């Protein structure tokens, strides 16, 4: 779903609702404190709840799981596509219901995560969203969904008919809904499911004279698509993974039969691999391919999605990206990251061989803000050939 709409969703939340896969019980680390946190009522003061009794460092675990408080996330937006801006979101973490049989096996079920948020940027873009992910029957079933209202002022980069590259401003205003259900097959880390994305938007150009560079069907009002999801997930924790693999194939097929104005498809396959290198280093590797064949509206074409590149700057029928990130756990709480990536966009303008390769690089830091959840937060600074930006990260930067 990473075209314009996940960008808009991010304006409202800036938090990933992708809960960790099941893991064995542990005395430290992700979900270690869920059972006791759920059963024992808090007796400490608010200030005590914000500290970890193990190392006395600032930690949100007991506030989120035991006191059932919210993680208030300030949304600081520096996305070049929409300009600087800000907002806030409230995210709640709740232990999922777990059977006695599952507990006896030493399994830990990922927490349910839900919340809401809103944000606005200096170019007039704003968004509000409510979203969540829930786990049922010992994580046999997973559900995630989101609904939101957006008004986004973005740029589309077109070569035009007879001139060179042209930046064309446009606005999208309306509602969207995303729903997805998955089922785990046996004891394998394999989930199969279905997804549905519905979008009801009014699209307009800042300068009507630029309409000559588009087709009439580039401006649909409704896009409704459904399709399959196949996912293999062996990560120890998807909030901030330290080992394991996520491999996903997802498709969304749009057509009049399910309420869409246009007929087209959107496919994405990506692999994330997290490799521990000794006790202090974690190497993350990412490969991501997206394509949208058919009568695809211009604002739903895939775009190169790398930190440091403005959204929509390199957009075409297909995009491919690779990225690597090295995390150095300097202490038990603090970590430093360095990352770099490359991507190409091709299809309507260039063949794959003729498309230029765009590269990015950056650095950042992380703090373990909730030890029981394995949740890190921090800041990244990234730059590319034409852009640079910094990002507030809650959990993994990869979605």
Tab-separated table of C-alpha atoms in Angstrom:
chain	number	residue	atom	x	y	z
A	1	UNK	CA	0.000	0.000	0.000
A	2	UNK	CA	3.005	2.258	-0.178
A	3	UNK	CA	1.852	4.771	-2.754
A	4	UNK	CA	0.430	8.170	-1.831
A	5	UNK	CA	-1.989	6.759	0.744
A	6	UNK	CA	0.520	5.309	3.215
A	7	UNK	CA	2.233	8.682	3.108
A	8	UNK	CA	-1.058	10.303	4.101
A	9	UNK	CA	-1.633	7.663	6.756
A	10	UNK	CA	1.813	8.431	8.115
A	11	UNK	CA	0.887	12.078	8.509
A	12	UNK	CA	-1.786	10.999	10.972
A	13	UNK	CA	0.116	8.373	12.951
A	14	UNK	CA	3.856	8.086	12.187
A	15	UNK	CA	3.550	4.756	13.996
A	16	UNK	CA	3.543	1.275	12.416
A	17	UNK	CA	0.753	-1.033	13.517
A	18	UNK	CA	2.728	-4.202	12.723
A	19	UNK	CA	2.914	-6.289	15.859
A	20	UNK	CA	5.720	-8.775	16.471
A	21	UNK	CA	5.405	-12.435	15.580
A	22	UNK	CA	5.066	-15.030	18.321
A	23	UNK	CA	8.241	-15.630	20.346
A	24	UNK	CA	9.290	-17.974	23.125
A	25	UNK	CA	9.053	-16.794	26.700
A	26	UNK	CA	12.021	-14.824	27.967
A	27	UNK	CA	13.153	-13.203	31.186
A	28	UNK	CA	14.223	-10.057	29.336
A	29	UNK	CA	13.261	-8.387	26.089
A	30	UNK	CA	10.054	-8.218	24.043
A	31	UNK	CA	6.882	-9.209	25.913
A	32	UNK	CA	8.779	-10.510	28.945
A	33	UNK	CA	6.576	-8.501	31.324
A	34	UNK	CA	3.162	-8.834	29.667
A	35	UNK	CA	1.681	-11.508	31.892
A	36	UNK	CA	2.639	-9.895	35.204
A	37	UNK	CA	1.865	-6.419	33.883
A	38	UNK	CA	-1.650	-7.523	32.996
A	39	UNK	CA	-2.403	-9.227	36.313
A	40	UNK	CA	-0.788	-6.890	38.852
A	41	UNK	CA	-2.482	-3.546	39.525
A	42	UNK	CA	-0.084	-0.613	39.661
A	43	UNK	CA	0.777	0.813	43.076
A	44	UNK	CA	3.633	3.087	42.080
A	45	UNK	CA	3.455	6.777	41.397
A	46	UNK	CA	3.313	8.066	37.842
A	47	UNK	CA	7.012	8.939	37.978
A	48	UNK	CA	7.893	5.423	39.160
A	49	UNK	CA	5.844	3.879	36.359
A	50	UNK	CA	7.992	5.734	33.844
A	51	UNK	CA	11.161	4.013	35.051
A	52	UNK	CA	12.397	0.445	34.643
A	53	UNK	CA	12.977	-1.267	38.024
A	54	UNK	CA	15.889	-3.227	36.517
A	55	UNK	CA	18.151	-0.329	35.546
A	56	UNK	CA	16.064	2.657	36.772
A	57	UNK	CA	16.201	4.214	33.280
A	58	UNK	CA	13.258	6.002	31.715
A	59	UNK	CA	11.031	3.295	30.235
A	60	UNK	CA	7.380	3.239	29.099
A	61	UNK	CA	6.754	-0.524	29.466
A	62	UNK	CA	4.805	-0.513	32.745
A	63	UNK	CA	2.934	2.660	31.860
A	64	UNK	CA	1.741	1.085	28.598
A	65	UNK	CA	1.082	-2.500	29.718
A	66	UNK	CA	0.389	-2.332	33.448
A	67	UNK	CA	-1.232	1.064	33.868
A	68	UNK	CA	-2.839	0.841	30.393
A	69	UNK	CA	-1.652	4.302	29.512
A	70	UNK	CA	-1.088	5.745	26.039
A	71	UNK	CA	2.172	6.363	24.259
A	72	UNK	CA	1.810	10.005	23.228
A	73	UNK	CA	3.869	10.408	20.090
A	74	UNK	CA	4.692	13.923	18.888
A	75	UNK	CA	4.501	13.925	15.092
A	76	UNK	CA	7.359	15.955	13.667
A	77	UNK	CA	7.166	15.992	9.873
A	78	UNK	CA	10.132	16.905	7.701
A	79	UNK	CA	8.991	15.007	4.595
A	80	UNK	CA	10.197	17.103	1.629
A	81	UNK	CA	7.061	16.245	-0.351
A	82	UNK	CA	4.758	18.125	2.058
A	83	UNK	CA	7.112	20.406	3.992
A	84	UNK	CA	7.637	20.716	7.736
A	85	UNK	CA	4.767	20.177	10.095
A	86	UNK	CA	3.566	18.465	13.218
A	87	UNK	CA	0.796	16.921	15.230
A	88	UNK	CA	0.281	14.201	17.810
A	89	UNK	CA	-0.930	10.642	18.136
A	90	UNK	CA	-1.977	8.428	21.056
A	91	UNK	CA	-1.053	4.738	20.786
A	92	UNK	CA	-2.253	2.006	23.154
A	93	UNK	CA	-0.673	-1.408	23.767
A	94	UNK	CA	-2.737	-4.219	25.296
A	95	UNK	CA	-1.732	-7.867	25.943
A	96	UNK	CA	-3.648	-10.186	23.624
A	97	UNK	CA	-5.814	-12.951	25.121
A	98	UNK	CA	-3.767	-16.150	25.463
A	99	UNK	CA	-4.910	-19.704	26.207
A	100	UNK	CA	-3.462	-21.823	29.004
A	101	UNK	CA	-2.169	-24.280	26.391
A	102	UNK	CA	-0.253	-21.516	24.663
A	103	UNK	CA	1.170	-20.329	27.974
A	104	UNK	CA	2.267	-23.868	28.821
A	105	UNK	CA	4.226	-23.992	25.555
A	106	UNK	CA	6.086	-20.850	26.618
A	107	UNK	CA	4.708	-18.792	23.750
A	108	UNK	CA	4.350	-15.020	23.851
A	109	UNK	CA	1.537	-13.495	21.818
A	110	UNK	CA	2.195	-10.065	20.290
A	111	UNK	CA	0.287	-7.195	21.897
A	112	UNK	CA	-2.736	-5.550	20.358
A	113	UNK	CA	-1.895	-2.039	19.206
A	114	UNK	CA	-4.350	0.722	18.336
A	115	UNK	CA	-4.590	4.485	18.371
A	116	UNK	CA	-5.414	7.700	16.589
A	117	UNK	CA	-3.645	10.847	15.509
A	118	UNK	CA	-3.658	13.977	13.386
A	119	UNK	CA	-1.090	16.260	11.790
A	120	UNK	CA	-0.697	19.271	9.504
A	121	UNK	CA	2.195	20.650	7.455
A	122	UNK	CA	3.285	24.062	6.244
A	123	UNK	CA	2.045	23.496	2.677
A	124	UNK	CA	-1.545	22.958	3.896
A	125	UNK	CA	-1.506	19.172	3.947
A	126	UNK	CA	-3.373	17.632	6.880
A	127	UNK	CA	-4.589	14.196	7.908
A	128	UNK	CA	-6.317	12.340	10.725
A	129	UNK	CA	-6.518	8.577	11.172
A	130	UNK	CA	-7.559	5.802	13.546
A	131	UNK	CA	-5.757	2.475	13.120
A	132	UNK	CA	-4.962	-0.758	14.888
A	133	UNK	CA	-3.759	-4.346	14.743
A	134	UNK	CA	-5.313	-7.154	16.784
A	135	UNK	CA	-4.469	-10.828	17.433
A	136	UNK	CA	-7.013	-13.560	18.122
A	137	UNK	CA	-6.923	-17.243	19.145
A	138	UNK	CA	-3.257	-17.312	20.163
A	139	UNK	CA	-2.244	-15.263	17.116
A	140	UNK	CA	-3.916	-17.722	14.734
A	141	UNK	CA	-5.845	-14.763	13.301
A	142	UNK	CA	-4.543	-11.255	12.690
A	143	UNK	CA	-6.533	-8.180	11.769
A	144	UNK	CA	-5.260	-4.713	10.890
A	145	UNK	CA	-7.186	-1.708	9.653
A	146	UNK	CA	-7.281	2.055	9.350
A	147	UNK	CA	-9.738	4.784	8.415
A	148	UNK	CA	-8.801	8.392	7.846
A	149	UNK	CA	-9.485	11.819	6.377
A	150	UNK	CA	-6.792	13.542	4.326
A	151	UNK	CA	-6.124	16.634	2.277
A	152	UNK	CA	-2.692	16.472	0.675
A	153	UNK	CA	-0.840	18.986	-1.460
A	154	UNK	CA	1.772	17.072	-3.450
A	155	UNK	CA	3.847	17.309	-6.622
A	156	UNK	CA	3.879	15.028	-9.639
A	157	UNK	CA	6.979	15.034	-11.823
A	158	UNK	CA	6.160	14.671	-15.520
A	159	UNK	CA	8.153	14.997	-18.706
A	160	UNK	CA	5.127	16.419	-20.465
A	161	UNK	CA	4.487	16.031	-24.165
A	162	UNK	CA	7.097	18.299	-25.726
A	163	UNK	CA	9.133	19.710	-22.821
A	164	UNK	CA	11.554	18.462	-20.204
A	165	UNK	CA	10.781	17.432	-16.626
A	166	UNK	CA	7.965	19.439	-15.065
A	167	UNK	CA	6.827	19.619	-11.428
A	168	UNK	CA	3.025	19.760	-11.283
A	169	UNK	CA	1.267	20.566	-8.017
A	170	UNK	CA	-1.996	18.806	-7.136
A	171	UNK	CA	-4.376	18.239	-4.214
A	172	UNK	CA	-6.100	15.098	-2.953
A	173	UNK	CA	-8.994	15.530	-0.535
A	174	UNK	CA	-11.220	12.814	0.884
A	175	UNK	CA	-11.492	9.604	2.916
A	176	UNK	CA	-9.824	6.212	2.843
A	177	UNK	CA	-10.274	2.830	4.527
A	178	UNK	CA	-7.825	-0.084	4.703
A	179	UNK	CA	-8.781	-3.536	6.029
A	180	UNK	CA	-6.738	-6.756	6.168
A	181	UNK	CA	-7.296	-10.213	7.705
A	182	UNK	CA	-4.685	-13.010	7.916
A	183	UNK	CA	-4.719	-16.638	9.061
A	184	UNK	CA	-1.722	-18.665	10.247
A	185	UNK	CA	-1.244	-22.060	8.587
A	186	UNK	CA	-0.449	-24.760	11.141
A	187	UNK	CA	2.676	-24.206	13.210
A	188	UNK	CA	4.545	-22.576	10.329
A	189	UNK	CA	5.340	-18.824	10.431
A	190	UNK	CA	3.175	-18.485	7.295
A	191	UNK	CA	0.134	-16.222	7.114
A	192	UNK	CA	-2.354	-16.054	4.235
A	193	UNK	CA	-5.065	-13.440	3.972
A	194	UNK	CA	-6.937	-10.808	2.048
A	195	UNK	CA	-6.878	-7.014	1.963
A	196	UNK	CA	-9.284	-4.275	0.846
A	197	UNK	CA	-8.463	-0.633	0.186
A	198	UNK	CA	-11.216	1.906	-0.501
A	199	UNK	CA	-10.455	5.515	-1.429
A	200	UNK	CA	-12.949	8.314	-2.059
A	201	UNK	CA	-10.967	11.399	-3.125
A	202	UNK	CA	-11.396	14.568	-5.106
A	203	UNK	CA	-8.224	15.324	-7.076
A	204	UNK	CA	-7.414	18.713	-8.580
A	205	UNK	CA	-4.440	20.454	-10.165
A	206	UNK	CA	-3.052	23.703	-8.798
A	207	UNK	CA	-2.828	25.015	-12.382
A	208	UNK	CA	-5.629	23.783	-14.654
A	209	UNK	CA	-3.455	24.318	-17.727
A	210	UNK	CA	-1.346	21.350	-16.616
A	211	UNK	CA	-4.257	18.995	-17.318
A	212	UNK	CA	-2.879	18.629	-20.868
A	213	UNK	CA	-0.138	16.392	-19.471
A	214	UNK	CA	-2.619	13.826	-18.145
A	215	UNK	CA	-5.245	11.437	-19.426
A	216	UNK	CA	-8.905	11.979	-18.445
A	217	UNK	CA	-8.915	8.749	-16.417
A	218	UNK	CA	-6.004	10.010	-14.312
A	219	UNK	CA	-8.597	11.777	-12.138
A	220	UNK	CA	-10.964	9.116	-10.747
A	221	UNK	CA	-13.077	9.818	-7.668
A	222	UNK	CA	-13.235	6.309	-6.235
A	223	UNK	CA	-10.645	3.524	-6.096
A	224	UNK	CA	-11.678	0.232	-4.527
A	225	UNK	CA	-9.383	-2.768	-4.632
A	226	UNK	CA	-9.064	-6.167	-2.999
A	227	UNK	CA	-6.490	-8.919	-3.215
A	228	UNK	CA	-4.359	-11.584	-1.534
A	229	UNK	CA	-1.626	-11.325	1.090
A	230	UNK	CA	1.039	-13.961	1.702
A	231	UNK	CA	3.521	-13.405	4.533
A	232	UNK	CA	6.359	-15.345	6.134
A	233	UNK	CA	7.435	-13.801	9.438
A	234	UNK	CA	10.209	-15.176	11.668
A	235	UNK	CA	11.227	-11.869	13.283
A	236	UNK	CA	11.769	-11.813	17.026
A	237	UNK	CA	10.027	-8.427	17.200
A	238	UNK	CA	8.693	-6.306	14.378
A	239	UNK	CA	8.622	-3.104	16.401
A	240	UNK	CA	12.440	-3.067	16.353
A	241	UNK	CA	13.662	-6.453	15.053
A	242	UNK	CA	17.066	-7.893	15.924
A	243	UNK	CA	16.864	-11.187	14.025
A	244	UNK	CA	14.609	-13.007	11.553
A	245	UNK	CA	13.002	-12.493	8.156
A	246	UNK	CA	9.808	-10.917	6.853
A	247	UNK	CA	8.896	-11.887	3.280
A	248	UNK	CA	5.630	-10.509	1.892
A	249	UNK	CA	3.676	-10.677	-1.364
A	250	UNK	CA	0.550	-8.537	-1.582
A	251	UNK	CA	-1.733	-7.563	-4.442
A	252	UNK	CA	-4.669	-5.180	-4.809
A	253	UNK	CA	-6.939	-5.505	-7.851
A	254	UNK	CA	-9.144	-2.520	-8.662
A	255	UNK	CA	-12.232	-2.674	-10.886
A	256	UNK	CA	-15.814	-1.401	-11.360
A	257	UNK	CA	-17.182	-4.647	-9.923
A	258	UNK	CA	-16.011	-3.627	-6.430
A	259	UNK	CA	-16.658	0.106	-6.705
A	260	UNK	CA	-13.567	1.442	-8.513
A	261	UNK	CA	-13.709	3.992	-11.330
A	262	UNK	CA	-10.565	2.583	-12.999
A	263	UNK	CA	-9.326	-0.936	-13.677
A	264	UNK	CA	-5.741	-1.533	-12.591
A	265	UNK	CA	-3.571	-3.532	-10.198
A	266	UNK	CA	-1.019	-2.787	-7.493
A	267	UNK	CA	1.524	-5.433	-6.495
A	268	UNK	CA	4.296	-5.367	-3.942
A	269	UNK	CA	6.844	-7.936	-2.820
A	270	UNK	CA	9.529	-7.192	-0.259
A	271	UNK	CA	11.968	-9.017	1.980
A	272	UNK	CA	13.434	-7.702	5.240
A	273	UNK	CA	16.277	-9.673	6.810
A	274	UNK	CA	17.764	-8.909	10.235
A	275	UNK	CA	21.125	-10.518	11.000
A	276	UNK	CA	22.816	-10.253	14.434
A	277	UNK	CA	26.562	-9.645	14.144
A	278	UNK	CA	27.883	-10.469	17.575
A	279	UNK	CA	26.341	-9.120	20.779
A	280	UNK	CA	26.220	-5.434	19.779
A	281	UNK	CA	25.513	-5.166	16.042
A	282	UNK	CA	22.428	-5.903	13.916
A	283	UNK	CA	22.535	-5.733	10.116
A	284	UNK	CA	19.242	-5.121	8.342
A	285	UNK	CA	18.826	-5.815	4.618
A	286	UNK	CA	15.833	-4.777	2.529
A	287	UNK	CA	14.729	-5.568	-1.045
A	288	UNK	CA	11.459	-4.023	-2.286
A	289	UNK	CA	9.675	-4.189	-5.668
A	290	UNK	CA	6.355	-2.497	-6.540
A	291	UNK	CA	4.420	-2.286	-9.789
A	292	UNK	CA	1.017	-0.966	-10.875
A	293	UNK	CA	-0.085	-2.189	-14.335
A	294	UNK	CA	-3.325	-1.091	-15.972
A	295	UNK	CA	-5.249	2.185	-16.041
A	296	UNK	CA	-3.513	3.461	-12.894
A	297	UNK	CA	-4.219	7.025	-11.695
A	298	UNK	CA	-1.030	9.080	-11.644
A	299	UNK	CA	-1.192	9.580	-7.873
A	300	UNK	CA	-1.292	5.806	-7.245
A	301	UNK	CA	1.825	5.011	-9.252
A	302	UNK	CA	4.578	3.595	-7.018
A	303	UNK	CA	7.402	5.886	-5.948
A	304	UNK	CA	10.952	5.275	-4.746
A	305	UNK	CA	10.560	4.955	-0.986
A	306	UNK	CA	13.894	5.693	0.691
A	307	UNK	CA	14.784	7.990	3.548
A	308	UNK	CA	16.219	11.209	2.106
A	309	UNK	CA	14.164	11.229	-1.124
A	310	UNK	CA	11.009	13.313	-1.376
A	311	UNK	CA	7.907	11.190	-1.894
A	312	UNK	CA	6.824	11.188	-5.560
A	313	UNK	CA	10.123	12.596	-6.801
A	314	UNK	CA	10.876	9.379	-8.730
A	315	UNK	CA	7.578	7.781	-9.684
A	316	UNK	CA	6.666	5.398	-12.503
A	317	UNK	CA	4.904	2.158	-13.401
A	318	UNK	CA	7.449	0.101	-11.435
A	319	UNK	CA	10.035	0.818	-8.757
A	320	UNK	CA	12.731	-1.300	-7.124
A	321	UNK	CA	14.785	-0.553	-4.020
A	322	UNK	CA	17.535	-2.078	-1.921
A	323	UNK	CA	18.655	-0.740	1.450
A	324	UNK	CA	20.956	-1.719	4.306
A	325	UNK	CA	20.995	-0.498	7.904
A	326	UNK	CA	23.564	-1.238	10.606
A	327	UNK	CA	22.538	-0.761	14.242
A	328	UNK	CA	25.224	-0.567	16.912
A	329	UNK	CA	23.901	-1.168	20.430
A	330	UNK	CA	26.330	1.103	22.236
A	331	UNK	CA	24.693	0.407	25.623
A	332	UNK	CA	21.637	-1.544	26.749
A	333	UNK	CA	19.533	1.569	26.086
A	334	UNK	CA	21.277	3.607	23.402
A	335	UNK	CA	22.076	2.633	19.814
A	336	UNK	CA	23.498	4.319	16.713
A	337	UNK	CA	22.431	3.527	13.144
A	338	UNK	CA	23.933	4.089	9.707
A	339	UNK	CA	22.069	3.288	6.498
A	340	UNK	CA	22.180	3.596	2.739
A	341	UNK	CA	20.004	2.597	-0.187
A	342	UNK	CA	19.464	2.721	-3.930
A	343	UNK	CA	16.384	2.670	-6.137
A	344	UNK	CA	15.127	2.898	-9.721
A	345	UNK	CA	11.771	3.895	-11.248
A	346	UNK	CA	10.863	2.693	-14.736
A	347	UNK	CA	8.014	1.691	-17.046
A	348	UNK	CA	6.316	4.649	-18.710
A	349	UNK	CA	9.318	6.918	-19.149
A	350	UNK	CA	12.370	4.646	-19.202
A	351	UNK	CA	13.214	0.982	-19.425
A	352	UNK	CA	14.893	-0.575	-16.399
A	353	UNK	CA	18.300	-0.371	-18.093
A	354	UNK	CA	17.866	3.303	-19.010
A	355	UNK	CA	16.443	4.448	-15.666
A	356	UNK	CA	18.934	6.296	-13.430
A	357	UNK	CA	19.840	4.886	-10.027
A	358	UNK	CA	19.043	7.174	-7.109
A	359	UNK	CA	21.025	6.675	-3.903
A	360	UNK	CA	20.591	7.812	-0.301
A	361	UNK	CA	22.547	7.581	2.934
A	362	UNK	CA	22.133	8.663	6.513
A	363	UNK	CA	22.795	8.241	10.223
A	364	UNK	CA	20.701	8.247	13.367
A	365	UNK	CA	20.327	7.199	16.990
A	366	UNK	CA	17.858	5.078	18.987
A	367	UNK	CA	16.752	4.776	22.616
A	368	UNK	CA	15.036	1.679	24.054
A	369	UNK	CA	11.873	3.419	25.212
A	370	UNK	CA	9.913	0.257	26.175
A	371	UNK	CA	12.090	-2.739	27.100
A	372	UNK	CA	9.207	-5.198	27.555
A	373	UNK	CA	8.003	-4.415	24.024
A	374	UNK	CA	11.464	-4.180	22.456
A	375	UNK	CA	10.470	-0.735	21.184
A	376	UNK	CA	13.156	1.777	20.188
A	377	UNK	CA	12.610	5.437	19.272
A	378	UNK	CA	14.990	7.965	17.778
A	379	UNK	CA	15.906	10.320	14.955
A	380	UNK	CA	17.391	9.756	11.488
A	381	UNK	CA	19.142	12.261	9.226
A	382	UNK	CA	19.204	11.272	5.539
A	383	UNK	CA	20.300	12.895	2.324
A	384	UNK	CA	20.236	12.203	-1.422
A	385	UNK	CA	21.263	13.970	-4.618
A	386	UNK	CA	18.455	16.548	-4.502
A	387	UNK	CA	16.928	16.219	-1.035
A	388	UNK	CA	17.714	15.905	2.637
A	389	UNK	CA	15.510	15.441	5.674
A	390	UNK	CA	15.390	14.187	9.240
A	391	UNK	CA	12.813	11.745	10.566
A	392	UNK	CA	11.385	10.917	13.981
A	393	UNK	CA	11.334	7.097	14.172
A	394	UNK	CA	9.120	5.012	16.458
A	395	UNK	CA	10.119	1.404	15.939
A	396	UNK	CA	11.594	0.234	12.661
A	397	UNK	CA	11.974	2.686	9.786
A	398	UNK	CA	10.901	-0.059	7.344
A	399	UNK	CA	7.227	-0.735	6.729
